[in-house]
Tab-separated table of C-alpha atoms in Angstrom:
chain	number	residue	atom	x	y	z
A	1	MET	CA	-39.199	-36.909	-54.443
A	2	ASN	CA	-41.398	-37.975	-57.364
A	3	ARG	CA	-43.551	-41.086	-57.637
A	4	ASN	CA	-40.926	-43.258	-59.321
A	5	GLU	CA	-38.239	-42.228	-56.843
A	6	ALA	CA	-40.573	-43.056	-53.959
A	7	ARG	CA	-41.415	-46.470	-55.419
A	8	SER	CA	-37.721	-47.240	-55.903
A	9	ALA	CA	-36.877	-46.195	-52.359
A	10	VAL	CA	-39.708	-48.292	-50.896
A	11	ILE	CA	-38.809	-51.448	-52.806
A	12	SER	CA	-35.121	-51.083	-51.960
A	13	ALA	CA	-35.826	-50.742	-48.233
A	14	ALA	CA	-38.355	-53.591	-48.329
A	15	LYS	CA	-35.867	-55.957	-49.998
A	16	ASN	CA	-33.194	-54.989	-47.464
A	17	ALA	CA	-35.590	-55.589	-44.561
A	18	PHE	CA	-36.507	-59.019	-45.902
A	19	THR	CA	-32.854	-59.996	-46.405
A	20	ALA	CA	-32.003	-58.760	-42.892
A	21	LYS	CA	-34.903	-60.829	-41.478
A	22	LEU	CA	-36.725	-57.769	-40.169
A	23	PHE	CA	-39.604	-59.016	-42.346
A	24	ALA	CA	-40.761	-62.631	-42.782
A	25	GLY	CA	-43.046	-64.042	-45.453
A	26	THR	CA	-45.354	-61.181	-46.381
A	27	SER	CA	-45.327	-59.614	-42.907
A	28	GLY	CA	-43.994	-56.137	-42.285
A	29	ASN	CA	-44.587	-53.057	-44.417
A	30	LEU	CA	-43.177	-49.627	-45.056
A	31	SER	CA	-44.139	-46.364	-46.671
A	32	ILE	CA	-42.868	-42.991	-47.848
A	33	ARG	CA	-44.796	-39.746	-47.931
A	34	ILE	CA	-44.548	-37.735	-51.167
A	35	PRO	CA	-45.217	-34.259	-49.729
A	36	GLU	CA	-45.419	-32.479	-53.080
A	37	GLU	CA	-48.479	-34.519	-54.057
A	38	ASN	CA	-49.940	-35.454	-50.650
A	39	LEU	CA	-49.476	-39.096	-51.617
A	40	VAL	CA	-47.980	-42.114	-49.889
A	41	ALA	CA	-46.035	-44.921	-51.554
A	42	ILE	CA	-46.636	-48.121	-49.573
A	43	THR	CA	-45.899	-51.815	-49.942
A	44	PRO	CA	-48.799	-53.929	-51.240
A	45	THR	CA	-50.625	-56.479	-49.127
A	46	SER	CA	-49.893	-60.220	-49.402
A	47	VAL	CA	-47.141	-59.976	-52.014
A	48	ARG	CA	-43.915	-61.843	-51.230
A	49	TYR	CA	-40.849	-59.648	-50.984
A	50	GLU	CA	-38.746	-62.017	-53.109
A	51	THR	CA	-40.947	-61.313	-56.119
A	52	MET	CA	-42.044	-57.739	-55.380
A	53	THR	CA	-41.018	-55.040	-57.861
A	54	ALA	CA	-41.147	-51.247	-57.860
A	55	GLU	CA	-44.245	-51.442	-60.069
A	56	ASP	CA	-46.031	-53.332	-57.275
A	57	ILE	CA	-45.687	-50.428	-54.815
A	58	VAL	CA	-49.087	-48.790	-54.304
A	59	LEU	CA	-49.743	-45.048	-54.271
A	60	ILE	CA	-52.549	-43.873	-52.006
A	61	ASP	CA	-53.805	-40.474	-50.936
A	62	LEU	CA	-54.109	-39.402	-47.295
A	63	ASP	CA	-57.666	-40.769	-47.202
A	64	GLY	CA	-56.480	-44.228	-48.234
A	65	GLU	CA	-57.829	-44.103	-51.784
A	66	ILE	CA	-55.697	-45.920	-54.358
A	67	VAL	CA	-54.206	-43.490	-56.879
A	68	GLU	CA	-51.950	-45.966	-58.702
A	69	GLY	CA	-51.280	-49.664	-58.325
A	70	ARG	CA	-52.564	-53.067	-59.316
A	71	TYR	CA	-52.647	-54.380	-55.743
A	72	LYS	CA	-54.316	-53.269	-52.546
A	73	PRO	CA	-52.081	-51.351	-50.136
A	74	SER	CA	-50.690	-52.976	-47.009
A	75	SER	CA	-53.391	-53.995	-44.561
A	76	GLU	CA	-51.737	-51.544	-42.142
A	77	TRP	CA	-52.344	-48.504	-44.371
A	78	GLN	CA	-54.540	-46.845	-41.738
A	79	MET	CA	-51.704	-46.975	-39.210
A	80	HIS	CA	-49.239	-45.447	-41.679
A	81	LEU	CA	-51.620	-42.641	-42.620
A	82	GLU	CA	-52.426	-41.819	-39.012
A	83	VAL	CA	-48.716	-41.356	-38.326
A	84	PHE	CA	-48.346	-39.066	-41.364
A	85	ARG	CA	-51.442	-37.053	-40.442
A	86	ARG	CA	-50.387	-36.529	-36.812
A	87	MET	CA	-46.613	-36.208	-37.199
A	88	LYS	CA	-45.926	-33.600	-39.850
A	89	THR	CA	-42.134	-33.981	-39.936
A	90	VAL	CA	-42.324	-37.732	-40.547
A	91	ASN	CA	-41.919	-38.800	-44.177
A	92	ALA	CA	-41.259	-42.521	-43.722
A	93	VAL	CA	-42.692	-45.356	-41.635
A	94	VAL	CA	-41.168	-48.816	-41.217
A	95	HIS	CA	-43.140	-51.620	-39.546
A	96	THR	CA	-41.209	-54.815	-38.867
A	97	HIS	CA	-41.784	-58.139	-37.161
A	98	SER	CA	-38.128	-58.493	-36.165
A	99	PRO	CA	-37.950	-61.445	-33.745
A	100	TYR	CA	-36.143	-60.099	-30.675
A	101	ALA	CA	-38.048	-56.830	-30.536
A	102	THR	CA	-41.340	-58.580	-31.249
A	103	ALA	CA	-40.622	-60.955	-28.350
A	104	PHE	CA	-40.573	-57.894	-26.066
A	105	ALA	CA	-43.876	-56.785	-27.628
A	106	VAL	CA	-45.413	-60.211	-26.988
A	107	VAL	CA	-44.619	-60.047	-23.268
A	108	HIS	CA	-45.741	-56.384	-23.167
A	109	ARG	CA	-42.350	-54.982	-22.175
A	110	ARG	CA	-40.655	-51.835	-23.386
A	111	ILE	CA	-36.989	-52.146	-24.345
A	112	PRO	CA	-35.091	-50.317	-21.602
A	113	GLN	CA	-32.325	-47.841	-22.327
A	114	VAL	CA	-29.364	-50.221	-22.169
A	115	LEU	CA	-27.204	-48.842	-25.010
A	116	ILE	CA	-25.795	-45.373	-25.512
A	117	GLU	CA	-26.818	-45.533	-29.199
A	118	MET	CA	-30.472	-45.674	-28.182
A	119	ILE	CA	-30.364	-42.035	-27.083
A	120	PRO	CA	-29.487	-40.353	-30.409
A	121	PHE	CA	-31.057	-42.912	-32.718
A	122	LEU	CA	-34.268	-43.814	-30.865
A	123	GLY	CA	-34.740	-40.987	-28.373
A	124	GLY	CA	-34.150	-43.310	-25.410
A	125	ASP	CA	-35.962	-46.482	-24.410
A	126	VAL	CA	-38.443	-48.103	-26.795
A	127	PRO	CA	-41.989	-47.703	-25.430
A	128	LEU	CA	-44.856	-50.141	-25.852
A	129	ALA	CA	-48.018	-49.069	-27.678
A	130	GLU	CA	-51.175	-50.527	-26.183
A	131	TYR	CA	-52.760	-53.388	-28.079
A	132	ALA	CA	-55.177	-52.564	-30.876
A	133	PRO	CA	-56.304	-54.908	-33.665
A	134	PRO	CA	-54.005	-54.978	-36.711
A	135	GLY	CA	-55.200	-53.010	-39.708
A	136	THR	CA	-57.206	-50.508	-37.668
A	137	LEU	CA	-57.106	-46.768	-37.152
A	138	GLU	CA	-57.000	-47.494	-33.408
A	139	LEU	CA	-53.598	-49.101	-33.852
A	140	GLY	CA	-52.338	-45.961	-35.558
A	141	LYS	CA	-53.619	-43.833	-32.704
A	142	SER	CA	-51.978	-46.133	-30.148
A	143	VAL	CA	-48.651	-45.876	-31.973
A	144	VAL	CA	-48.818	-42.070	-32.148
A	145	ARG	CA	-49.509	-41.912	-28.390
A	146	ALA	CA	-46.577	-44.204	-27.629
A	147	LEU	CA	-44.146	-42.246	-29.792
A	148	GLY	CA	-45.188	-38.931	-28.286
A	149	ASN	CA	-42.897	-36.023	-29.129
A	150	ASP	CA	-39.542	-37.614	-28.342
A	151	ARG	CA	-39.368	-41.216	-29.534
A	152	PHE	CA	-38.520	-42.498	-33.001
A	153	GLY	CA	-39.642	-46.089	-32.538
A	154	CYS	CA	-42.062	-48.136	-30.491
A	155	LEU	CA	-43.252	-51.679	-29.970
A	156	MET	CA	-46.847	-52.687	-30.678
A	157	ALA	CA	-48.239	-55.108	-28.132
A	158	ASN	CA	-48.434	-58.669	-29.516
A	159	HIS	CA	-47.510	-57.395	-32.949
A	160	GLY	CA	-44.141	-55.894	-33.831
A	161	VAL	CA	-42.146	-52.692	-34.241
A	162	LEU	CA	-42.777	-49.301	-35.821
A	163	THR	CA	-40.110	-46.684	-36.541
A	164	ILE	CA	-40.339	-43.281	-38.154
A	165	GLY	CA	-37.999	-40.880	-39.907
A	166	GLU	CA	-37.653	-37.848	-42.095
A	167	THR	CA	-36.337	-40.265	-44.747
A	168	ILE	CA	-36.761	-43.977	-45.391
A	169	ASP	CA	-33.059	-44.543	-44.693
A	170	GLN	CA	-33.434	-42.932	-41.277
A	171	ALA	CA	-36.579	-44.915	-40.388
A	172	TYR	CA	-34.941	-48.144	-41.581
A	173	LEU	CA	-31.781	-47.526	-39.538
A	174	ARG	CA	-33.945	-46.956	-36.483
A	175	ALA	CA	-35.692	-50.293	-37.062
A	176	GLU	CA	-32.262	-51.947	-37.103
A	177	TYR	CA	-31.348	-50.247	-33.829
A	178	VAL	CA	-34.585	-51.371	-32.158
A	179	GLU	CA	-33.850	-54.991	-33.043
A	180	ASP	CA	-30.205	-54.673	-31.984
A	181	ALA	CA	-31.193	-53.186	-28.615
A	182	ALA	CA	-33.753	-55.936	-28.031
A	183	LYS	CA	-31.243	-58.664	-28.884
A	184	ILE	CA	-28.519	-57.256	-26.638
A	185	CYS	CA	-30.966	-56.698	-23.776
A	186	ALA	CA	-32.209	-60.287	-24.077
A	187	TYR	CA	-28.628	-61.611	-24.057
A	188	ALA	CA	-27.703	-59.388	-21.103
A	189	GLU	CA	-30.662	-60.620	-19.073
A	190	GLY	CA	-29.318	-64.145	-19.497
A	191	LEU	CA	-26.102	-63.033	-17.794
A	192	GLY	CA	-27.560	-60.872	-15.069
A	193	LYS	CA	-29.497	-57.686	-14.480
A	194	PRO	CA	-28.811	-55.087	-17.201
A	195	ILE	CA	-27.523	-51.741	-15.958
A	196	LEU	CA	-29.640	-48.979	-17.485
A	197	ILE	CA	-28.355	-45.643	-18.774
A	198	SER	CA	-29.981	-42.734	-16.979
């Protein structure tokens, strides 16, 4: 994947996330690693998704230095880079503020394994990463700990959702599944006690 392909893939996924209400306002962010150049294409900070273009996507190196772009990278760039540094097979990170999943994060609850789809797509239940201030390296470290070696998405306490993938399409699909699982679990709890899949 070259720089232009990465920018196009990031803007496409970002627009889809905004339309699907996984993002709101300027919240949420996503990134793609460009392995051939040791660069990351990431959404800019404080730019509305309705007006964002591929040219607005920022390229940074693995130290966070801007290589190309007229804007600053997402305020969560340290979290994205920590995931890429620690998880070598990950080439895409999606961070959403999707409402149902974020509600679980706000009450500091994992999303239990209530759907069969959670096993292949998410690795099982959706764990909760301990709280760390947004925009910090500590948040990245907390996320990496929560994901461990067998989960593809986690909640961030009082914050939102993070999913990973070998491709942006895979990471995005996982973000959709996290929100779907949270919504169904919340509905099920209104009817009774959900039966978990062992």
